[in-house]
Amino acid sequence: MMKMKSITCLIAVLLCVRTAASDSSVICELKDVPGNSNDWIILKETSLGCWTNFTTQGNEREVHILNLLFSNVQQMFFSLSVTAANPSVLIIRATATQTIQVALQNNPAVEIIKTNGTSIEFFGSQISEVVPSADGDSELLKWATDKYGGVTSFTTARNPSSITFTGMTGKHFRRPSTCDLQLETPAEKHFIKLDLFEPSNELRSCYNMHRGEQLHVINIPDDVKISHVIVHLSSESKLFVRGPPNTEWEIHSSHDIKFWSNNPIILNNLRLPWKERVISDDAEDIRQKVLSHFNSTPISSYSEIRLNAPHIQLWITDNTSSSGIAEVERTTPAPTSSPAAPFEMLLFTSPDFRSPLDSCSRVQSDKRIYAEISHPPMEGMLFRIKVSRCWVRSVPVVRNISLKEETCSNECPNKLRFSFEMLPDLLSRSWDLECAVKLCFSEFQFCDVEKQVKRNLQVKPYIPNPNPCFEFGLSAVLGIAFGGFLIGVLLTGALWFIKIRTGHPVALGMRSTAAELSVLSLSGCPCGLTKRQPVPTHPSPSEDSSANASIGSTQSTPTSSMA
C-alpha cells in the first residue's frame, strides 16, 4: 500500500514538472512594454529618409517631404506646427484611404502642398495645391528634386501624433548636399520633433535579475513580417536571437559577445558565415535550445517582438542596477517621457494660484498641493488640456494619487488646474510628481498622443508631536514680555500702596514671580514651566531697616511658640 502511494506521488510530481516545463512563464512572465521602451530594452522602427543642407537658389527655401503611414484607423489625427520653421516648401503624402484630420499651426513663410490621392483636412486653413502622385518613395523624391533642384529632408512617420518643425537648419551640421534614402530614426533630425502614437502589444518582455554574465533571448514569431533587425548591446553578454525566414540580424557591440541565431548575422559590419537552422517560435522549444547551447546559463531577459515593420532597431542595456523597481507598489505603468512635450507644471500651496513654489521650497507631506499645467497658445486653434492620471515617484516606490479638478476662469484657456492630497506615509525628502496629459481639440473629439510632464518636489516628512506645545512668533513673545513687565509694575505699586496705607509689609515672592514671567516670555511655551522657583530667603537690599526688623520679628515668633 505504501509502495502504491509513493508511485502515485512520483507520477504527480512528474506531471507538475512537465506542466511547468510546457508553460512559457518558466523563462519569465511576459508583460507588455508601454511605448516599446523600459529600463532594459528599447524598440524603434527604422524607416527610409534623408537630411541635407539644401536650399533653393534665389529665395533660399528648404524643401521637406513628409511620408505618412497609418496602420490604425482609430488614430487618423495629428497636430502639425510649422510656426518656427524656416521659409520652406512642405510636401505631404499619406497612404491612408480615410480622411486625416490635422491641427495646423501655420506659418506664411511655409508653403504646404499635398500629393494627389492624399486626403487631409486642416483645421483653420485650406491647402489647395496638389502635386502629381508618385508610386514610391524614390519617385516622389525624384519629382521634388527635378522641380526645386534638390530636397532638404525626407521623413517617414508611422501613426504620427504631432510633428513640430524647430527652425534649425542643416547648414549647422555636416550633411551631404544630395538626399539619398537610407535607414534612419527621426530622432537624428534636429530640425523636426516627431511623436508617434504609443503602439500596443508590439513588444512583450521580462527580466530575471541574477549576478554574472547576462543572457538575452529575442524571439520574433513567424507571423510577423520583419526583414532587418539591428541590435545594440551595451555590455558583455550572450545573445540568442530567433526570427522568421528571410530575417537578417545586425549586431553592434564594443564588448565580447557569444550568440546563436537561426538567421544570417552581421557582427559589427562584418557578415559571418551562416548555415540554415530550424527552430519553432514556441517559448518552450526556445528555452530548451538556449539551455542546451549555453550550458544551462540562466536567462536574463526574454522578449517577443510583434512590430510589423521592414526595419527595426533594438537596444538592450545592463539592468543589474535596477532590480525590481517596477514591481514595488506600481499600480499603473508610467508612460515614456517625450522631449517634444511643451507642457509646463507649476505647484502652489494655496487655492488662489498666485505664488508658485520654487525648486528649493519644502512642503510638509500632510498638506494639500495645487497644480497648474499649461501649454503655449496655438494661433487659430482652440484646445483643452486633459490629465488622465498622476503619480508620485520616490525610488523605489511609485504611487498613484487622486486628483480634484479646480475651477479655472476664462483668463486661462490654455491651462488646467487641479489639487491633490500629499502622501504622509512616504518618508523620502525628494519626490517626482509626474502626470500623463494630452491636448484635445474639437470638444475632445480629437486628442493628441499622451505625453508626460514632470516636476520635482522637496518634501518635509510629517512627524506628529506626541507632546504638542504652543509656538509663538516674535510679536507674540514681545507682547508677553511687555505684559509681564506691566503686571510686575502694577503688583509692585500695589504692594507699596498696601504698605503705605497699613504700615505692614506684604511678604511675597516677587522675585520668584518675575522669574516665572521671564521664563514664560522667553520660551513662549507653557510646557516649559515644570517647576516653581523657590521663594528667596534673603531680603531685598532696597527695603529699609524698619521693614527688615518687622520681617525678622515676624519670622522669629513661630519659632519661639513652637519651642
Short mmCIF file of N, CA and C in Angstrom, two decimals, residues 435-503:
data_model
loop_
_atom_site.label_atom_id
_atom_site.label_comp_id
_atom_site.label_asym_id
_atom_site.label_seq_id
_atom_site.Cartn_x
_atom_site.Cartn_y
_atom_site.Cartn_z
N CYS A 435 2.67 63.46 -14.42
CA CYS A 435 1.30 63.37 -14.90
C CYS A 435 1.28 63.03 -16.39
N ALA A 436 0.30 62.26 -16.79
CA ALA A 436 0.07 61.93 -18.19
C ALA A 436 -1.01 62.86 -18.73
N VAL A 437 -0.64 63.70 -19.71
CA VAL A 437 -1.54 64.74 -20.21
C VAL A 437 -1.63 64.63 -21.73
N LYS A 438 -2.65 65.25 -22.28
CA LYS A 438 -2.82 65.29 -23.73
C LYS A 438 -3.61 66.53 -24.11
N LEU A 439 -3.43 66.97 -25.34
CA LEU A 439 -4.21 68.07 -25.90
C LEU A 439 -5.40 67.52 -26.66
N CYS A 440 -6.56 68.12 -26.44
CA CYS A 440 -7.78 67.68 -27.12
C CYS A 440 -8.38 68.85 -27.89
N PHE A 441 -8.85 68.57 -29.11
CA PHE A 441 -9.42 69.57 -29.99
C PHE A 441 -10.87 69.19 -30.29
N SER A 442 -11.62 70.19 -30.69
CA SER A 442 -13.00 69.97 -31.12
C SER A 442 -13.79 69.21 -30.06
N GLU A 443 -13.81 69.78 -28.83
CA GLU A 443 -14.57 69.22 -27.71
C GLU A 443 -14.24 67.75 -27.46
N PHE A 444 -12.94 67.48 -27.34
CA PHE A 444 -12.42 66.15 -27.00
C PHE A 444 -12.69 65.11 -28.09
N GLN A 445 -13.08 65.54 -29.29
CA GLN A 445 -13.31 64.57 -30.35
C GLN A 445 -11.98 64.04 -30.88
N PHE A 446 -10.97 64.93 -30.94
CA PHE A 446 -9.64 64.52 -31.38
C PHE A 446 -8.66 64.88 -30.28
N CYS A 447 -7.86 63.92 -29.85
CA CYS A 447 -6.88 64.15 -28.80
C CYS A 447 -5.50 63.73 -29.28
N ASP A 448 -4.51 64.51 -28.90
CA ASP A 448 -3.13 64.22 -29.22
C ASP A 448 -2.67 63.01 -28.41
N VAL A 449 -1.48 62.50 -28.74
CA VAL A 449 -0.94 61.37 -28.01
C VAL A 449 -0.60 61.82 -26.59
N GLU A 450 -0.70 60.88 -25.67
CA GLU A 450 -0.44 61.18 -24.27
C GLU A 450 1.03 61.48 -24.04
N LYS A 451 1.32 62.57 -23.34
CA LYS A 451 2.69 62.95 -23.02
C LYS A 451 2.86 63.05 -21.51
N GLN A 452 4.09 63.12 -21.09
CA GLN A 452 4.40 63.13 -19.67
C GLN A 452 5.00 64.48 -19.28
N VAL A 453 4.50 65.05 -18.20
CA VAL A 453 5.07 66.27 -17.63
C VAL A 453 5.47 65.96 -16.19
N LYS A 454 6.67 66.45 -15.82
CA LYS A 454 7.26 66.06 -14.54
C LYS A 454 7.69 67.30 -13.77
N ARG A 455 7.60 67.23 -12.44
CA ARG A 455 8.05 68.31 -11.58
C ARG A 455 8.59 67.70 -10.28
N ASN A 456 9.79 68.14 -9.88
CA ASN A 456 10.37 67.67 -8.62
C ASN A 456 9.81 68.49 -7.47
N LEU A 457 9.65 67.83 -6.33
CA LEU A 457 9.07 68.46 -5.16
C LEU A 457 9.86 68.05 -3.93
N GLN A 458 10.38 69.05 -3.21
CA GLN A 458 11.10 68.79 -1.97
C GLN A 458 10.09 68.72 -0.83
N VAL A 459 10.18 67.66 -0.04
CA VAL A 459 9.15 67.36 0.95
C VAL A 459 9.78 67.29 2.33
N LYS A 460 9.06 67.83 3.31
CA LYS A 460 9.43 67.70 4.71
C LYS A 460 8.48 66.69 5.33
N PRO A 461 8.96 65.47 5.65
CA PRO A 461 8.06 64.43 6.17
C PRO A 461 7.33 64.91 7.43
N TYR A 462 6.05 64.57 7.49
CA TYR A 462 5.22 64.97 8.62
C TYR A 462 5.39 63.97 9.75
N ILE A 463 5.87 64.45 10.91
CA ILE A 463 6.05 63.61 12.11
C ILE A 463 5.21 64.23 13.22
N PRO A 464 4.08 63.61 13.60
CA PRO A 464 3.24 64.20 14.65
C PRO A 464 3.96 64.25 15.97
N ASN A 465 3.76 65.35 16.75
CA ASN A 465 4.40 65.54 18.05
C ASN A 465 3.51 64.94 19.13
N PRO A 466 4.00 63.95 19.89
CA PRO A 466 3.16 63.35 20.95
C PRO A 466 2.90 64.31 22.10
N ASN A 467 3.73 65.34 22.31
CA ASN A 467 3.56 66.30 23.40
C ASN A 467 3.52 67.70 22.79
N PRO A 468 2.36 68.09 22.19
CA PRO A 468 2.30 69.35 21.47
C PRO A 468 2.54 70.54 22.40
N CYS A 469 3.15 71.53 21.88
CA CYS A 469 3.48 72.72 22.66
C CYS A 469 3.27 73.94 21.78
N PHE A 470 2.73 75.00 22.35
CA PHE A 470 2.47 76.20 21.58
C PHE A 470 3.78 76.83 21.12
N GLU A 471 3.75 77.35 19.92
CA GLU A 471 4.89 78.09 19.40
C GLU A 471 4.45 79.51 19.09
N PHE A 472 5.24 80.46 19.55
CA PHE A 472 4.90 81.86 19.38
C PHE A 472 5.90 82.52 18.45
N GLY A 473 5.41 83.51 17.71
CA GLY A 473 6.31 84.30 16.88
C GLY A 473 6.93 85.43 17.67
N LEU A 474 7.69 86.27 16.96
CA LEU A 474 8.39 87.36 17.60
C LEU A 474 7.42 88.36 18.21
N SER A 475 6.35 88.70 17.50
CA SER A 475 5.38 89.66 18.03
C SER A 475 4.71 89.14 19.29
N ALA A 476 4.40 87.82 19.31
CA ALA A 476 3.76 87.24 20.49
C ALA A 476 4.71 87.25 21.68
N VAL A 477 6.00 86.95 21.43
CA VAL A 477 6.98 86.96 22.53
C VAL A 477 7.14 88.36 23.10
N LEU A 478 7.21 89.39 22.23
CA LEU A 478 7.33 90.76 22.71
C LEU A 478 6.09 91.20 23.47
N GLY A 479 4.92 90.77 23.01
CA GLY A 479 3.69 91.11 23.73
C GLY A 479 3.65 90.49 25.12
N ILE A 480 4.07 89.21 25.19
CA ILE A 480 4.08 88.55 26.50
C ILE A 480 5.09 89.22 27.43
N ALA A 481 6.26 89.57 26.89
CA ALA A 481 7.27 90.23 27.72
C ALA A 481 6.77 91.58 28.25
N PHE A 482 6.11 92.36 27.37
CA PHE A 482 5.58 93.65 27.81
C PHE A 482 4.47 93.46 28.84
N GLY A 483 3.62 92.46 28.61
CA GLY A 483 2.56 92.18 29.58
C GLY A 483 3.12 91.79 30.93
N GLY A 484 4.19 90.95 30.92
CA GLY A 484 4.82 90.57 32.19
C GLY A 484 5.41 91.77 32.90
N PHE A 485 6.03 92.67 32.13
CA PHE A 485 6.61 93.88 32.73
C PHE A 485 5.52 94.75 33.34
N LEU A 486 4.40 94.92 32.60
CA LEU A 486 3.31 95.75 33.10
C LEU A 486 2.69 95.16 34.36
N ILE A 487 2.51 93.85 34.39
CA ILE A 487 1.95 93.20 35.57
C ILE A 487 2.89 93.37 36.76
N GLY A 488 4.20 93.24 36.51
CA GLY A 488 5.17 93.44 37.59
C GLY A 488 5.11 94.84 38.17
N VAL A 489 4.99 95.86 37.30
CA VAL A 489 4.89 97.24 37.77
C VAL A 489 3.64 97.44 38.61
N LEU A 490 2.52 96.90 38.12
CA LEU A 490 1.27 97.05 38.87
C LEU A 490 1.33 96.34 40.21
N LEU A 491 1.89 95.14 40.25
CA LEU A 491 2.00 94.43 41.53
C LEU A 491 2.90 95.18 42.50
N THR A 492 4.02 95.69 42.01
CA THR A 492 4.92 96.46 42.88
C THR A 492 4.22 97.70 43.43
N GLY A 493 3.50 98.41 42.57
CA GLY A 493 2.77 99.58 43.03
C GLY A 493 1.71 99.22 44.07
N ALA A 494 1.02 98.10 43.83
CA ALA A 494 0.00 97.68 44.79
C ALA A 494 0.62 97.35 46.15
N LEU A 495 1.77 96.68 46.14
CA LEU A 495 2.42 96.33 47.40
C LEU A 495 2.87 97.58 48.15
N TRP A 496 3.46 98.52 47.44
CA TRP A 496 3.86 99.76 48.11
C TRP A 496 2.65 100.53 48.63
N PHE A 497 1.54 100.50 47.88
CA PHE A 497 0.32 101.18 48.33
C PHE A 497 -0.19 100.55 49.62
N ILE A 498 -0.19 99.16 49.66
CA ILE A 498 -0.66 98.49 50.88
C ILE A 498 0.24 98.82 52.06
N LYS A 499 1.56 98.89 51.85
CA LYS A 499 2.49 99.18 52.94
C LYS A 499 2.30 100.59 53.47
N ILE A 500 2.11 101.54 52.53
CA ILE A 500 1.94 102.93 52.97
C ILE A 500 0.64 103.10 53.74
N ARG A 501 -0.43 102.47 53.29
CA ARG A 501 -1.75 102.65 53.91
C ARG A 501 -1.86 101.94 55.23
N THR A 502 -1.27 100.76 55.34
CA THR A 502 -1.45 99.94 56.56
C THR A 502 -0.24 99.97 57.46
N GLY A 503 0.90 100.27 56.92
CA GLY A 503 2.12 100.25 57.72
C GLY A 503 2.70 98.87 57.90
#
